[in-house]
Short mmCIF file of C-alpha atoms in Angstrom, two decimals:
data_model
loop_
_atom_site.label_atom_id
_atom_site.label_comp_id
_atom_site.label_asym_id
_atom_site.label_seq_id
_atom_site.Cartn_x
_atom_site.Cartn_y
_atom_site.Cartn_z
CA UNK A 1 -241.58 61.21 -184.54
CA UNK A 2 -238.50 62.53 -186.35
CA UNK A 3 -235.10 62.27 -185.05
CA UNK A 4 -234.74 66.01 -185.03
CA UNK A 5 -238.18 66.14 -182.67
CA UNK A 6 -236.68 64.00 -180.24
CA UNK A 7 -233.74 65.37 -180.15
CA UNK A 8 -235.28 68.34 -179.09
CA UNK A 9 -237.09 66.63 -176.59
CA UNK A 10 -233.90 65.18 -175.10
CA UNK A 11 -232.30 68.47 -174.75
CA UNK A 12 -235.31 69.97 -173.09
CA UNK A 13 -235.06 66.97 -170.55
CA UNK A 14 -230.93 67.12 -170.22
CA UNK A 15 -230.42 71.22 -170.49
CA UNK A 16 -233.58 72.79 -169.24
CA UNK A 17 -234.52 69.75 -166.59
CA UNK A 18 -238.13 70.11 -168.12
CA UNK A 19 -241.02 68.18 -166.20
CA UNK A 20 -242.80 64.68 -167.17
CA UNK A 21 -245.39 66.27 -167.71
CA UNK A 22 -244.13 69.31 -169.91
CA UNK A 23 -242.31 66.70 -172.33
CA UNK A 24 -245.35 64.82 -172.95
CA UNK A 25 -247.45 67.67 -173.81
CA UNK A 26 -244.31 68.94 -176.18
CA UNK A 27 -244.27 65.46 -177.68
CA UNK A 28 -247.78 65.46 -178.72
CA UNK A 29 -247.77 68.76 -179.73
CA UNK A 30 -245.03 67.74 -182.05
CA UNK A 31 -246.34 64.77 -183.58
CA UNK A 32 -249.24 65.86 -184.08
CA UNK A 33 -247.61 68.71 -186.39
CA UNK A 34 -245.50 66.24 -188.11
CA UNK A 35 -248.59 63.86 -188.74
CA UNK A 36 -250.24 66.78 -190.87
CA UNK A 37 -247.21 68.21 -192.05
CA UNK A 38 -244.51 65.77 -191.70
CA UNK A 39 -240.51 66.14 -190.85
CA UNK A 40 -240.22 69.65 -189.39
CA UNK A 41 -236.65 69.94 -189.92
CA UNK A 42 -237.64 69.91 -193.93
CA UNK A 43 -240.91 71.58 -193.74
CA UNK A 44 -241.50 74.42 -195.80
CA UNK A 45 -242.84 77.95 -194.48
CA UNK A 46 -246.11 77.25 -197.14
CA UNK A 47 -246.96 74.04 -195.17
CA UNK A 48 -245.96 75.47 -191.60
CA UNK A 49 -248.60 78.19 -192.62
CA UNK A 50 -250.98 75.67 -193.48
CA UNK A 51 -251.17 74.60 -189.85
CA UNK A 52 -253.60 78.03 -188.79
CA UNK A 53 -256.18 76.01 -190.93
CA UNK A 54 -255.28 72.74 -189.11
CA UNK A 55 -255.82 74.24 -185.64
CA UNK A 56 -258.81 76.76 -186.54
CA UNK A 57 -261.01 74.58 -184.14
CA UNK A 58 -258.97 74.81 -181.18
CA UNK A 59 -258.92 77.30 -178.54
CA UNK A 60 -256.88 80.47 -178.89
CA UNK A 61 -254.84 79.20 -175.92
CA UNK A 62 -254.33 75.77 -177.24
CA UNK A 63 -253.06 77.19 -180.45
CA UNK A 64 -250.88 79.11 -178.41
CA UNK A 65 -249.33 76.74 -176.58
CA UNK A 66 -248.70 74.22 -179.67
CA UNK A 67 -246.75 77.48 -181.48
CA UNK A 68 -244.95 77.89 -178.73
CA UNK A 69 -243.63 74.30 -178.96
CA UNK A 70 -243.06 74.81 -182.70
CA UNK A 71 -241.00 78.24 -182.43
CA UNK A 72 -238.77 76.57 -179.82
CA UNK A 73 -237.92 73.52 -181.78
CA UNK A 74 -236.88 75.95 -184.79
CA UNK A 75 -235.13 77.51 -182.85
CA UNK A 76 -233.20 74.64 -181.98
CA UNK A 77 -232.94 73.39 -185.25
CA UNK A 78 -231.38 76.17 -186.70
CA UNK A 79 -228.83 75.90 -183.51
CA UNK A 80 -227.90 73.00 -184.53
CA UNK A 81 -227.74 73.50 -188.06
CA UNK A 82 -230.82 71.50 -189.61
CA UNK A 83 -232.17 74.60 -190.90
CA UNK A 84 -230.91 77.55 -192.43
CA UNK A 85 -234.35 79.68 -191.71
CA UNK A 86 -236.09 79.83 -188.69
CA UNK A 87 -240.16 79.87 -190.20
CA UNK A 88 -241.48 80.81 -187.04
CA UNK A 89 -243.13 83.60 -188.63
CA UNK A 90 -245.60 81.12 -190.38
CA UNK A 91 -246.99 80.22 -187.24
CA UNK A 92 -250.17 80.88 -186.55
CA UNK A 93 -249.98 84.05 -183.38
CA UNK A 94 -253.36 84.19 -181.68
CA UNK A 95 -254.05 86.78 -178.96
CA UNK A 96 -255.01 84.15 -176.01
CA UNK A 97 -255.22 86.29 -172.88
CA UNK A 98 -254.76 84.58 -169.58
CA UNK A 99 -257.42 84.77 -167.21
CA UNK A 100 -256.99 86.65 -163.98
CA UNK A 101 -255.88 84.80 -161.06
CA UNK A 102 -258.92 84.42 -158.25
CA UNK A 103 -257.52 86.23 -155.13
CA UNK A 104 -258.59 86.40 -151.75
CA UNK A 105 -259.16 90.38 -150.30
CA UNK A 106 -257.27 91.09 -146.77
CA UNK A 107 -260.37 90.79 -144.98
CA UNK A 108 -261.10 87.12 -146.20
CA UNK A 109 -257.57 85.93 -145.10
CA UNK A 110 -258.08 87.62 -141.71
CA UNK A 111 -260.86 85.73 -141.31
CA UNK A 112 -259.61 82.64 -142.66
CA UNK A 113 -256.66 83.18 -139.97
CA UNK A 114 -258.53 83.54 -137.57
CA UNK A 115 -260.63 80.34 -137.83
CA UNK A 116 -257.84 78.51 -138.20
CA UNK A 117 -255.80 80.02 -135.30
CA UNK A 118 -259.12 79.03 -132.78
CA UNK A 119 -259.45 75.94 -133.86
CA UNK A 120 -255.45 74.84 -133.13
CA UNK A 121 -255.43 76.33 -130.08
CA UNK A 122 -258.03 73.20 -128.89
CA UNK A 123 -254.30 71.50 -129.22
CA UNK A 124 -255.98 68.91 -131.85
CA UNK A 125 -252.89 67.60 -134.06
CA UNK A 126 -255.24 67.98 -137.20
CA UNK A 127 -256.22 71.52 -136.13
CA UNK A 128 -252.17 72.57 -135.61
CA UNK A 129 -251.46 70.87 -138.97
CA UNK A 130 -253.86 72.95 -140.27
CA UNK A 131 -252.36 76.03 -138.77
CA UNK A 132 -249.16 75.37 -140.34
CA UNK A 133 -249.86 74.52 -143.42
CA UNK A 134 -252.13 77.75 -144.97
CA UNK A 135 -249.29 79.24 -142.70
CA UNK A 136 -247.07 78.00 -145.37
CA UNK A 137 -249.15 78.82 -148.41
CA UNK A 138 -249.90 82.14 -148.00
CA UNK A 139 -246.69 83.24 -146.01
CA UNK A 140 -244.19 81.80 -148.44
CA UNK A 141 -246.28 81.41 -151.82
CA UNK A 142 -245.83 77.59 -151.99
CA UNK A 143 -247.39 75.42 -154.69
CA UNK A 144 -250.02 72.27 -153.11
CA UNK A 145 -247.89 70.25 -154.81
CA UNK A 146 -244.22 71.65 -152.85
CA UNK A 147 -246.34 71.76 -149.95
CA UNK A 148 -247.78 68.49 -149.14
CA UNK A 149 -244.30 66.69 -150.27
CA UNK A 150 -241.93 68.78 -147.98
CA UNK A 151 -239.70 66.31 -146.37
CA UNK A 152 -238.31 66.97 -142.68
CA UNK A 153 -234.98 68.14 -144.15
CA UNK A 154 -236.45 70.87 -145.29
CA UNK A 155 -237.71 72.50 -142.60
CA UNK A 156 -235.18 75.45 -141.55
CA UNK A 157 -233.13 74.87 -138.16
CA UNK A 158 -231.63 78.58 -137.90
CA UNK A 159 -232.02 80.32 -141.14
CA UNK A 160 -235.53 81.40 -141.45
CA UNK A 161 -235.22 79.95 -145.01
CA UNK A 162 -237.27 76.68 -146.76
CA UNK A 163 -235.79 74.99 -149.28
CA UNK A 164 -238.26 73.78 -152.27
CA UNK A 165 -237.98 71.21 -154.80
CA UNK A 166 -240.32 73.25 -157.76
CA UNK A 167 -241.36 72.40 -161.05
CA UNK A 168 -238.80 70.70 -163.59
CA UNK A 169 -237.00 69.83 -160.27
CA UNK A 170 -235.60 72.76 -159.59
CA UNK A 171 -234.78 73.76 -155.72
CA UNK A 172 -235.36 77.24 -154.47
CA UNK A 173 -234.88 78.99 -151.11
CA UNK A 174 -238.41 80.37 -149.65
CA UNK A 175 -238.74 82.91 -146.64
CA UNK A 176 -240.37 81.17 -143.60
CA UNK A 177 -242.11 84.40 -141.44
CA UNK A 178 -242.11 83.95 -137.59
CA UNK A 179 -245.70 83.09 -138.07
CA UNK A 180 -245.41 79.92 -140.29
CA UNK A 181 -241.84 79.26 -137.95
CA UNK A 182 -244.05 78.99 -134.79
CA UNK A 183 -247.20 77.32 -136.68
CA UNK A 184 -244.35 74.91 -137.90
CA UNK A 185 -242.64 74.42 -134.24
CA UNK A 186 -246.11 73.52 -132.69
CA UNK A 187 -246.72 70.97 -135.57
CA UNK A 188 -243.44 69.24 -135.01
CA UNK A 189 -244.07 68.53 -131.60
CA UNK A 190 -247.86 66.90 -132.16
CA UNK A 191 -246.75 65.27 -135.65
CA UNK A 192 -247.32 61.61 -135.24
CA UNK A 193 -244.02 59.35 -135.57
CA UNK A 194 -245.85 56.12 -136.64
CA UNK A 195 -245.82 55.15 -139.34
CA UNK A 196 -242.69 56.44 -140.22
CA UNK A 197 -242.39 58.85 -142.81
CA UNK A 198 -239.67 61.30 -143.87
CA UNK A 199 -242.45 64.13 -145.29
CA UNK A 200 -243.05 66.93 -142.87
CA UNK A 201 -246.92 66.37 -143.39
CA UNK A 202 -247.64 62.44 -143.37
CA UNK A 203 -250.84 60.59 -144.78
CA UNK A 204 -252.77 58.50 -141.98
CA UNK A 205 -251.49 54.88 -142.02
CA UNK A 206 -249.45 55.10 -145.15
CA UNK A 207 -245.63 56.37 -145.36
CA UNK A 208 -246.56 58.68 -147.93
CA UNK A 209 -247.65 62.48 -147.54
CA UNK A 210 -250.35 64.28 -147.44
CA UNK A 211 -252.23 64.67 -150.67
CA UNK A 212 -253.26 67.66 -152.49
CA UNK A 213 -256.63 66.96 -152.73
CA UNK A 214 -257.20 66.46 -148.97
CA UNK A 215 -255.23 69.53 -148.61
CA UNK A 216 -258.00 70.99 -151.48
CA UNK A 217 -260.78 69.80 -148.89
CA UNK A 218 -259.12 70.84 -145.80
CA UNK A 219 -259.46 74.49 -147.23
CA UNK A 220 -262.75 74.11 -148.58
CA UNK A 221 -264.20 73.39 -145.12
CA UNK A 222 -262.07 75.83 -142.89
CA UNK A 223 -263.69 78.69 -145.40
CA UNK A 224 -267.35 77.66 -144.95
CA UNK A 225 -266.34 77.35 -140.96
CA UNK A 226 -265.04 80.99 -141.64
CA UNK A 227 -268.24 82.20 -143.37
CA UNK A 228 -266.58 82.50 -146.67
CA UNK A 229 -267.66 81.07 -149.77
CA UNK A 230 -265.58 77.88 -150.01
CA UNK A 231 -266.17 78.32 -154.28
CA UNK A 232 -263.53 81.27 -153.83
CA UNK A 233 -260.83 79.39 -151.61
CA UNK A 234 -258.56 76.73 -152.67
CA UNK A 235 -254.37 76.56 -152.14
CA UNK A 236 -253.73 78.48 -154.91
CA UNK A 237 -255.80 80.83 -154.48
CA UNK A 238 -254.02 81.63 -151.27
CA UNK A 239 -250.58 81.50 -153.02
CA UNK A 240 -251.87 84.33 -155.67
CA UNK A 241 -253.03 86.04 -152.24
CA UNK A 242 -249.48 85.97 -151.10
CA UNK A 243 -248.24 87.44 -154.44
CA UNK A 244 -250.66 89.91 -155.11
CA UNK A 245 -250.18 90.97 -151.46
CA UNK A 246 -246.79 91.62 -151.45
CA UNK A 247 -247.15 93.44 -154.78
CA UNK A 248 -249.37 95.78 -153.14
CA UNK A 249 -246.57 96.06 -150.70
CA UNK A 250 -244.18 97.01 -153.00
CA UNK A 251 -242.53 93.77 -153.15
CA UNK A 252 -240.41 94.17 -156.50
CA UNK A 253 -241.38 92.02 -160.30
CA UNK A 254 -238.48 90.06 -159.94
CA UNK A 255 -238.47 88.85 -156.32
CA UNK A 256 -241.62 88.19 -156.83
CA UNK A 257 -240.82 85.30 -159.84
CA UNK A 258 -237.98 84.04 -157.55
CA UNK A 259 -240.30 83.42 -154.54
CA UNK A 260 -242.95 81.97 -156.64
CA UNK A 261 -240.02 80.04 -158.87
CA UNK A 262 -241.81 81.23 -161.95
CA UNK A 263 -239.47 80.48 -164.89
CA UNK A 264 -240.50 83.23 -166.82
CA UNK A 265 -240.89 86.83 -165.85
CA UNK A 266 -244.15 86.72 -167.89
CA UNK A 267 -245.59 84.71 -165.89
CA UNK A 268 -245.46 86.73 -162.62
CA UNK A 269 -246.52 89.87 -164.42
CA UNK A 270 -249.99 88.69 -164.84
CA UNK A 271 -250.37 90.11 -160.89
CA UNK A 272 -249.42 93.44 -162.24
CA UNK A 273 -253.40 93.13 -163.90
CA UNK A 274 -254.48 92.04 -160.50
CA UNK A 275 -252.91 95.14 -158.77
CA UNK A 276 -253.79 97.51 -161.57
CA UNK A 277 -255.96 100.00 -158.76
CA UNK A 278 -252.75 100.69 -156.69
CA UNK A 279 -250.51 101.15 -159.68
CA UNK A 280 -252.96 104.05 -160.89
CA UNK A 281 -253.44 105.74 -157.77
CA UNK A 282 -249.30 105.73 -157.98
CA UNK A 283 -249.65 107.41 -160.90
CA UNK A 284 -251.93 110.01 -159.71
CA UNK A 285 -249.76 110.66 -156.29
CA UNK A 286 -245.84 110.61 -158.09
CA UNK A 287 -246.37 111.73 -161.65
CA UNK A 288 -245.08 115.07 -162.05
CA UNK A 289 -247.81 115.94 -163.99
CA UNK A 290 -249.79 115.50 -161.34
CA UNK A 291 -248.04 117.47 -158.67
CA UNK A 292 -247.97 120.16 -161.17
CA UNK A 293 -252.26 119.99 -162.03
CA UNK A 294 -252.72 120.04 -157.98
CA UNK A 295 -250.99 123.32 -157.90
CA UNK A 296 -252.41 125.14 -160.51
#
Protein backbone atom coordinates (compact mmCIF):
# COMPACT_ATOMS: atom_id res chain seq x y z
CA UNK A 1 0.00 0.00 0.00
CA UNK A 2 1.21 3.54 -0.71
CA UNK A 3 2.16 5.93 1.87
CA UNK A 4 -0.52 8.32 0.75
CA UNK A 5 -3.25 5.21 1.29
CA UNK A 6 -2.25 4.82 4.69
CA UNK A 7 -2.11 7.96 5.50
CA UNK A 8 -5.53 8.20 4.74
CA UNK A 9 -6.26 5.35 6.70
CA UNK A 10 -4.60 6.88 9.76
CA UNK A 11 -6.59 9.96 9.59
CA UNK A 12 -9.83 8.08 9.23
CA UNK A 13 -8.75 6.18 12.51
CA UNK A 14 -7.31 9.57 14.44
CA UNK A 15 -10.05 12.32 13.01
CA UNK A 16 -13.18 10.42 12.23
CA UNK A 17 -12.63 7.51 15.12
CA UNK A 18 -13.64 5.04 12.22
CA UNK A 19 -14.36 1.29 13.32
CA UNK A 20 -11.96 -1.95 12.97
CA UNK A 21 -13.96 -3.06 10.90
CA UNK A 22 -14.61 0.03 8.52
CA UNK A 23 -10.66 0.45 8.12
CA UNK A 24 -10.19 -2.97 7.00
CA UNK A 25 -12.77 -2.93 4.43
CA UNK A 26 -11.21 0.73 3.28
CA UNK A 27 -7.82 -0.95 3.23
CA UNK A 28 -8.74 -3.61 0.90
CA UNK A 29 -10.71 -1.60 -1.08
CA UNK A 30 -7.62 0.45 -1.56
CA UNK A 31 -5.15 -2.02 -2.37
CA UNK A 32 -6.92 -3.69 -4.36
CA UNK A 33 -7.22 -0.38 -6.62
CA UNK A 34 -3.60 0.24 -6.35
CA UNK A 35 -2.77 -3.50 -7.34
CA UNK A 36 -4.57 -2.84 -10.82
CA UNK A 37 -3.79 0.61 -11.06
CA UNK A 38 -1.00 1.38 -8.81
CA UNK A 39 -0.05 4.68 -6.58
CA UNK A 40 -3.32 6.64 -6.44
CA UNK A 41 -1.78 9.79 -5.52
CA UNK A 42 -0.13 9.64 -9.30
CA UNK A 43 -2.84 7.89 -11.05
CA UNK A 44 -4.19 9.35 -14.01
CA UNK A 45 -8.08 10.02 -14.66
CA UNK A 46 -7.55 7.42 -18.01
CA UNK A 47 -6.49 4.60 -15.59
CA UNK A 48 -8.97 5.62 -12.66
CA UNK A 49 -11.60 5.17 -15.54
CA UNK A 50 -10.25 1.97 -16.38
CA UNK A 51 -11.38 0.61 -13.03
CA UNK A 52 -15.51 0.39 -14.31
CA UNK A 53 -13.97 -2.48 -16.48
CA UNK A 54 -12.05 -3.89 -13.46
CA UNK A 55 -15.17 -4.07 -11.26
CA UNK A 56 -17.86 -4.93 -14.12
CA UNK A 57 -18.35 -8.33 -12.24
CA UNK A 58 -19.19 -7.05 -8.99
CA UNK A 59 -22.39 -6.05 -7.60
CA UNK A 60 -23.74 -2.56 -8.14
CA UNK A 61 -23.46 -2.11 -4.36
CA UNK A 62 -19.99 -3.40 -4.08
CA UNK A 63 -18.90 -1.05 -6.75
CA UNK A 64 -20.47 1.47 -4.80
CA UNK A 65 -18.98 1.09 -1.80
CA UNK A 66 -15.23 0.71 -3.29
CA UNK A 67 -15.97 4.42 -5.14
CA UNK A 68 -16.93 5.64 -2.22
CA UNK A 69 -13.56 4.74 -0.63
CA UNK A 70 -11.80 6.12 -3.73
CA UNK A 71 -13.67 9.66 -3.83
CA UNK A 72 -12.81 10.10 -0.13
CA UNK A 73 -9.15 9.41 -0.39
CA UNK A 74 -9.02 12.12 -3.34
CA UNK A 75 -10.46 14.08 -1.52
CA UNK A 76 -7.94 13.90 0.99
CA UNK A 77 -5.22 13.96 -1.23
CA UNK A 78 -5.93 17.02 -2.76
CA UNK A 79 -6.29 18.40 1.07
CA UNK A 80 -3.20 17.70 1.59
CA UNK A 81 -1.71 18.70 -1.50
CA UNK A 82 -0.70 15.34 -3.39
CA UNK A 83 -2.94 16.20 -6.10
CA UNK A 84 -3.85 19.13 -7.89
CA UNK A 85 -7.26 17.41 -9.42
CA UNK A 86 -9.63 15.58 -7.65
CA UNK A 87 -10.59 12.56 -10.60
CA UNK A 88 -13.46 11.48 -8.80
CA UNK A 89 -15.43 11.97 -11.79
CA UNK A 90 -13.70 8.87 -13.42
CA UNK A 91 -15.19 6.72 -11.03
CA UNK A 92 -17.37 4.39 -11.99
CA UNK A 93 -21.29 5.79 -10.32
CA UNK A 94 -23.66 2.85 -10.32
CA UNK A 95 -27.29 3.28 -9.21
CA UNK A 96 -27.21 0.53 -6.20
CA UNK A 97 -30.50 1.05 -4.38
CA UNK A 98 -30.71 -0.09 -0.82
CA UNK A 99 -33.17 -2.54 0.02
CA UNK A 100 -36.04 -1.68 2.29
CA UNK A 101 -35.67 -2.30 5.84
CA UNK A 102 -38.09 -5.45 7.09
CA UNK A 103 -40.45 -3.82 9.68
CA UNK A 104 -42.75 -5.16 12.04
CA UNK A 105 -46.73 -3.64 11.66
CA UNK A 106 -48.27 -2.29 15.17
CA UNK A 107 -50.24 -5.27 15.51
CA UNK A 108 -47.17 -7.72 15.44
CA UNK A 109 -45.36 -5.70 18.23
CA UNK A 110 -48.57 -5.74 20.30
CA UNK A 111 -48.50 -9.12 20.14
CA UNK A 112 -44.97 -9.62 20.58
CA UNK A 113 -45.52 -7.36 23.88
CA UNK A 114 -47.79 -9.08 25.01
CA UNK A 115 -46.12 -12.53 25.03
CA UNK A 116 -43.39 -11.23 26.49
CA UNK A 117 -45.16 -9.21 29.27
CA UNK A 118 -47.07 -12.88 30.37
CA UNK A 119 -44.34 -14.71 30.38
CA UNK A 120 -42.21 -12.20 33.01
CA UNK A 121 -44.88 -11.85 35.09
CA UNK A 122 -44.21 -15.92 36.10
CA UNK A 123 -41.21 -13.79 37.94
CA UNK A 124 -38.62 -16.16 35.92
CA UNK A 125 -35.22 -14.02 35.77
CA UNK A 126 -34.88 -15.20 32.03
CA UNK A 127 -38.50 -14.18 31.31
CA UNK A 128 -37.88 -10.40 33.06
CA UNK A 129 -34.59 -10.21 31.09
CA UNK A 130 -36.49 -10.78 28.29
CA UNK A 131 -38.95 -8.08 29.12
CA UNK A 132 -36.33 -5.60 29.33
CA UNK A 133 -34.41 -6.13 26.74
CA UNK A 134 -37.00 -5.90 23.39
CA UNK A 135 -38.09 -3.13 25.96
CA UNK A 136 -34.87 -1.58 25.05
CA UNK A 137 -34.81 -2.31 21.34
CA UNK A 138 -37.84 -1.12 20.24
CA UNK A 139 -38.34 1.77 22.85
CA UNK A 140 -34.98 3.40 22.33
CA UNK A 141 -33.83 2.04 18.75
CA UNK A 142 -30.68 0.30 20.11
CA UNK A 143 -28.32 -1.74 17.93
CA UNK A 144 -27.84 -5.90 19.27
CA UNK A 145 -24.57 -5.01 19.40
CA UNK A 146 -25.10 -1.58 22.08
CA UNK A 147 -27.54 -3.73 23.62
CA UNK A 148 -26.08 -6.86 24.84
CA UNK A 149 -22.71 -4.85 25.93
CA UNK A 150 -24.46 -2.15 28.12
CA UNK A 151 -22.50 -1.99 31.25
CA UNK A 152 -24.30 -1.10 34.71
CA UNK A 153 -23.04 2.50 34.44
CA UNK A 154 -25.13 3.02 31.93
CA UNK A 155 -28.25 2.46 33.12
CA UNK A 156 -29.96 5.99 34.03
CA UNK A 157 -30.39 6.77 37.94
CA UNK A 158 -32.70 10.02 37.50
CA UNK A 159 -32.52 11.22 34.01
CA UNK A 160 -34.64 9.03 31.94
CA UNK A 161 -31.60 9.06 29.55
CA UNK A 162 -29.10 5.85 28.35
CA UNK A 163 -25.93 6.53 27.42
CA UNK A 164 -24.53 4.35 24.29
CA UNK A 165 -21.18 3.56 23.16
CA UNK A 166 -22.19 3.30 18.99
CA UNK A 167 -20.30 2.53 16.08
CA UNK A 168 -16.66 4.08 15.57
CA UNK A 169 -16.95 4.50 19.42
CA UNK A 170 -18.92 7.16 19.55
CA UNK A 171 -21.30 7.74 22.82
CA UNK A 172 -24.80 9.01 22.43
CA UNK A 173 -27.63 9.82 24.87
CA UNK A 174 -30.89 7.48 24.18
CA UNK A 175 -34.47 8.13 25.71
CA UNK A 176 -35.38 5.33 28.21
CA UNK A 177 -39.64 5.37 28.20
CA UNK A 178 -41.26 4.48 31.61
CA UNK A 179 -41.86 1.15 30.02
CA UNK A 180 -38.22 -0.02 29.36
CA UNK A 181 -37.44 2.12 33.03
CA UNK A 182 -39.76 -0.35 34.88
CA UNK A 183 -38.85 -3.52 32.56
CA UNK A 184 -35.22 -2.36 33.53
CA UNK A 185 -36.00 -1.86 37.49
CA UNK A 186 -37.56 -5.44 37.68
CA UNK A 187 -34.43 -6.88 35.88
CA UNK A 188 -32.05 -5.28 38.29
CA UNK A 189 -33.51 -6.76 41.16
CA UNK A 190 -33.56 -10.65 39.69
CA UNK A 191 -30.11 -10.08 37.76
CA UNK A 192 -27.79 -12.67 39.12
CA UNK A 193 -24.55 -11.20 40.99
CA UNK A 194 -22.33 -14.31 40.44
CA UNK A 195 -20.21 -14.39 38.50
CA UNK A 196 -19.44 -10.97 38.61
CA UNK A 197 -19.80 -8.95 35.71
CA UNK A 198 -19.98 -5.19 35.10
CA UNK A 199 -22.55 -5.62 31.78
CA UNK A 200 -26.14 -4.94 32.61
CA UNK A 201 -27.06 -8.32 30.78
CA UNK A 202 -24.41 -11.10 31.85
CA UNK A 203 -23.63 -14.50 29.98
CA UNK A 204 -24.28 -17.70 32.26
CA UNK A 205 -21.00 -18.69 34.00
CA UNK A 206 -18.72 -16.39 32.13
CA UNK A 207 -17.98 -12.54 33.08
CA UNK A 208 -18.80 -11.57 29.74
CA UNK A 209 -22.31 -10.39 28.31
CA UNK A 210 -24.84 -11.59 26.67
CA UNK A 211 -24.28 -12.36 23.03
CA UNK A 212 -26.03 -11.21 20.04
CA UNK A 213 -26.78 -14.30 18.69
CA UNK A 214 -28.56 -15.66 21.80
CA UNK A 215 -30.24 -12.42 21.87
CA UNK A 216 -31.03 -13.36 17.80
CA UNK A 217 -32.60 -16.71 19.25
CA UNK A 218 -34.27 -15.30 22.18
CA UNK A 219 -36.44 -13.29 19.59
CA UNK A 220 -36.83 -15.95 17.23
CA UNK A 221 -38.66 -18.11 19.80
CA UNK A 222 -40.74 -15.38 21.72
CA UNK A 223 -42.30 -14.68 17.95
CA UNK A 224 -43.27 -18.29 17.18
CA UNK A 225 -44.65 -18.32 21.07
CA UNK A 226 -46.50 -15.11 19.77
CA UNK A 227 -47.86 -16.74 16.59
CA UNK A 228 -45.72 -14.67 14.38
CA UNK A 229 -43.51 -15.83 11.81
CA UNK A 230 -40.12 -15.89 13.56
CA UNK A 231 -38.52 -15.41 9.55
CA UNK A 232 -39.87 -11.69 10.02
CA UNK A 233 -38.46 -10.92 13.64
CA UNK A 234 -34.98 -10.40 14.59
CA UNK A 235 -33.38 -7.18 16.83
CA UNK A 236 -33.15 -5.12 14.08
CA UNK A 237 -36.00 -5.56 12.80
CA UNK A 238 -37.50 -4.21 15.96
CA UNK A 239 -35.08 -1.19 15.94
CA UNK A 240 -36.40 -0.21 12.20
CA UNK A 241 -39.92 -0.77 14.03
CA UNK A 242 -38.97 1.88 16.48
CA UNK A 243 -37.86 4.27 13.67
CA UNK A 244 -40.39 3.80 11.26
CA UNK A 245 -42.84 4.18 14.16
CA UNK A 246 -41.93 7.29 15.35
CA UNK A 247 -41.75 8.58 11.76
CA UNK A 248 -45.28 7.81 11.43
CA UNK A 249 -45.57 9.83 14.55
CA UNK A 250 -44.11 12.69 13.26
CA UNK A 251 -40.91 12.24 14.93
CA UNK A 252 -38.62 14.74 12.83
CA UNK A 253 -35.47 13.38 9.96
CA UNK A 254 -32.98 14.57 12.13
CA UNK A 255 -33.90 13.30 15.61
CA UNK A 256 -34.46 10.46 14.11
CA UNK A 257 -30.41 10.00 12.89
CA UNK A 258 -29.45 11.21 16.42
CA UNK A 259 -31.48 8.47 18.23
CA UNK A 260 -30.42 5.86 15.86
CA UNK A 261 -26.61 7.54 15.85
CA UNK A 262 -26.68 7.26 12.10
CA UNK A 263 -23.65 9.23 10.84
CA UNK A 264 -25.16 10.26 7.84
CA UNK A 265 -28.53 11.80 7.26
CA UNK A 266 -28.76 9.43 4.24
CA UNK A 267 -28.87 6.80 6.02
CA UNK A 268 -32.00 7.49 8.14
CA UNK A 269 -33.90 8.69 5.11
CA UNK A 270 -34.23 5.29 3.73
CA UNK A 271 -37.48 5.11 6.42
CA UNK A 272 -38.90 7.98 4.53
CA UNK A 273 -39.48 4.85 1.59
CA UNK A 274 -40.84 2.80 4.40
CA UNK A 275 -43.40 5.52 5.44
CA UNK A 276 -44.12 6.60 1.91
CA UNK A 277 -48.33 5.77 2.53
CA UNK A 278 -48.57 8.41 5.35
CA UNK A 279 -46.46 10.99 3.59
CA UNK A 280 -49.05 10.83 0.57
CA UNK A 281 -52.11 10.86 2.42
CA UNK A 282 -50.28 14.25 3.95
CA UNK A 283 -50.20 15.40 0.76
CA UNK A 284 -53.72 14.80 -0.06
CA UNK A 285 -55.04 16.36 3.49
CA UNK A 286 -52.46 19.81 3.61
CA UNK A 287 -51.72 20.61 0.00
CA UNK A 288 -53.49 23.59 -0.95
CA UNK A 289 -54.30 22.19 -4.01
CA UNK A 290 -56.13 19.89 -2.44
CA UNK A 291 -58.25 21.96 -0.14
CA UNK A 292 -58.98 23.95 -3.15
CA UNK A 293 -60.20 20.52 -5.58
CA UNK A 294 -62.49 19.50 -2.37
CA UNK A 295 -64.28 22.73 -2.72
CA UNK A 296 -64.91 23.03 -6.13
Amino acid sequence: MSPAASAFLDMLAAERGAAANTLAAYRRDLEGAEEAIGDLAAASRANIAKLAGIWSDLAPSSVARKASALRQFFGFAVDEGWRDDDPSGALPQPQARRPLPKILSHNHVDALFERAEEEAASGKPTAIRQLALIELLYGSGLRASELVSLPLSAVPRDAPLLTVMGKGGQARMVPVSERAREALDQWLSVRPSEPASGFLFPSRGKAGHLTRVRLFQMLKDLAARAGIDPAGVSPHVLRHAFATHLLEGGADLRVLQTLLGHADIATTQIYTHVDAARLVALVNERHPLARRGASD
